[in-house]
Coordinates of C-alpha atoms and ligand atoms in Angstrom, one line a residue:
X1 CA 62.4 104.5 111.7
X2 CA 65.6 105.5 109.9
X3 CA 68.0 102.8 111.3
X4 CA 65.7 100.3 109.4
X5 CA 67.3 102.3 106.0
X6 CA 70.4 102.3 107.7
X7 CA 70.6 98.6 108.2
X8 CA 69.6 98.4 104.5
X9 CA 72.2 100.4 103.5
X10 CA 74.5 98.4 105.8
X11 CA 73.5 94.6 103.7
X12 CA 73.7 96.2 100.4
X13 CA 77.9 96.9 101.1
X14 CA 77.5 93.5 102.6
X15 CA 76.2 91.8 99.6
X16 CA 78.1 94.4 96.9
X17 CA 81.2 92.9 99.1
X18 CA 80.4 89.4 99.2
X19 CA 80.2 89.4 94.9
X20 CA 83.6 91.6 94.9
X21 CA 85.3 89.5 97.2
X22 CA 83.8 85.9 97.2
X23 CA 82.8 85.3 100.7
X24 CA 79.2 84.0 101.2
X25 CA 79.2 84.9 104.8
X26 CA 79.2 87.6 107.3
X27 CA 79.9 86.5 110.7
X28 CA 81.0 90.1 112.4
X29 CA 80.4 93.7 111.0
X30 CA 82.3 96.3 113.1
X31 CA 80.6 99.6 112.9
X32 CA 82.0 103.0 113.3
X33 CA 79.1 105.4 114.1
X34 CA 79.4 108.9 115.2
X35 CA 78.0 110.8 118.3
X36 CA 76.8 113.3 116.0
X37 CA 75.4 110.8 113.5
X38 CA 72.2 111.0 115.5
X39 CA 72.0 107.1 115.2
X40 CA 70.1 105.8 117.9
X41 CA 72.3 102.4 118.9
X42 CA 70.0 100.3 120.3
X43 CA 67.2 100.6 117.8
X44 CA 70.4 100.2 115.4
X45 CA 71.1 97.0 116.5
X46 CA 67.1 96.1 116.5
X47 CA 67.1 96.9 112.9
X48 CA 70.0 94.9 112.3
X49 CA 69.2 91.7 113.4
X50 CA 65.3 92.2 111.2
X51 CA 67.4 93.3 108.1
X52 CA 69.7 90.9 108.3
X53 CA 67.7 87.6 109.2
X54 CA 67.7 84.8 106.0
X55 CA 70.9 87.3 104.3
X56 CA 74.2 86.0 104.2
X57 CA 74.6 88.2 107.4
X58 CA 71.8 85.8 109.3
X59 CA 73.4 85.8 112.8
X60 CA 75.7 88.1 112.3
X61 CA 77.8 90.1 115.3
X62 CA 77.5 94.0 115.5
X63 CA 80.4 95.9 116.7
X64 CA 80.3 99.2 117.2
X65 CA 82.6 101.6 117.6
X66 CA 82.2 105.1 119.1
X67 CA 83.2 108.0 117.0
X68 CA 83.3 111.5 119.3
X69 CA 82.2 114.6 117.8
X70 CA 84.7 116.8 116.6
X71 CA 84.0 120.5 115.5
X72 CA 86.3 123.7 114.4
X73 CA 85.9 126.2 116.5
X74 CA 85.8 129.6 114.4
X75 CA 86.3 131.5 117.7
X76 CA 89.6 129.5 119.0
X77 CA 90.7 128.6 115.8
X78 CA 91.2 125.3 116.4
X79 CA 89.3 121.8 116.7
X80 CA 87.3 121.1 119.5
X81 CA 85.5 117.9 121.1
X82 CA 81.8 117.9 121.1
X83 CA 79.1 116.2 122.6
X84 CA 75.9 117.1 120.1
X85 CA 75.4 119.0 116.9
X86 CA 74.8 122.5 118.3
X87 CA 76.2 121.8 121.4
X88 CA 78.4 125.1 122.3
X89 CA 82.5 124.9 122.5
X90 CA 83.7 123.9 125.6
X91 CA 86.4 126.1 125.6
X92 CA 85.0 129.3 124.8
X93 CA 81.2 129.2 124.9
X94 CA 80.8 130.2 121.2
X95 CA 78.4 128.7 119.0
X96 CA 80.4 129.4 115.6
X97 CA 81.5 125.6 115.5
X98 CA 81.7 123.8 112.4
X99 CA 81.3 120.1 112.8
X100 CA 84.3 118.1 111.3
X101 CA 84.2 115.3 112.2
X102 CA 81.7 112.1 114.5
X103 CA 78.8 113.0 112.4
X104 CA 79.1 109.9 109.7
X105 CA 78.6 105.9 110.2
X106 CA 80.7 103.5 108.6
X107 CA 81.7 100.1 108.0
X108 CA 85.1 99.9 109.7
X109 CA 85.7 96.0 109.2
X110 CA 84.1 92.8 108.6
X111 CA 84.7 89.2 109.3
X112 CA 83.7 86.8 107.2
X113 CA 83.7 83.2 105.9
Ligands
LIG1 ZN1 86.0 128.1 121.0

């Protein structure tokens, strides 16, 4: 399941954090995830609560925040909103899009002790 590696990923920022900036505890991670990420949220948040059990994250709050897909649309010329990767644009039916955006996951903030 790849949002087990994700949460990984997720605790090793946490703990490369905590040694940079000298908190031992994580008490809320906000989470900015993409719609195009292809990150399915609720196994995300499964994963994240395995990963992070006996971590200095133990207990820790998810947030996350919703990211739309954004995509250039070679036919309009312009940026368009999208739903999925391969989805057409909505404006003009073409499937010439470039996705630019809502395809990442990041951590947006944390609070910690
Ligand atoms: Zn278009």
């Amino acid at each position: 399941m790849h949002e087990m590696s994700l949460c990984e990923g997720i605790l090793q920022v946490l703990e490369d954090e905590a040694g940079k900036q000298g908190f031992s505890e994580v008490r809320q991670v906000w989470l900015e995830i993409g719609r195009l990420a292809g990150v399915e949220l609720d196994a995300l948040r499964f994963s994240f609560d395995v990963v992070v059990r006996d971590t200095l994250a133990d207990g820790a709050k998810l947030s996350i925040i919703d990211v739309p897909g954004v995509a250039w649309c070679l036919q309009c010329a312009e940026s368009v909103p999208v739903e999925q990767r391969f989805d057409a644009c909505p404006q003009c039916g073409s499937y010439q899009l470039q996705v630019t955006g809502g395809d990442e996951m990041r951590i947006k903030e944390l609070e910690v002790n």
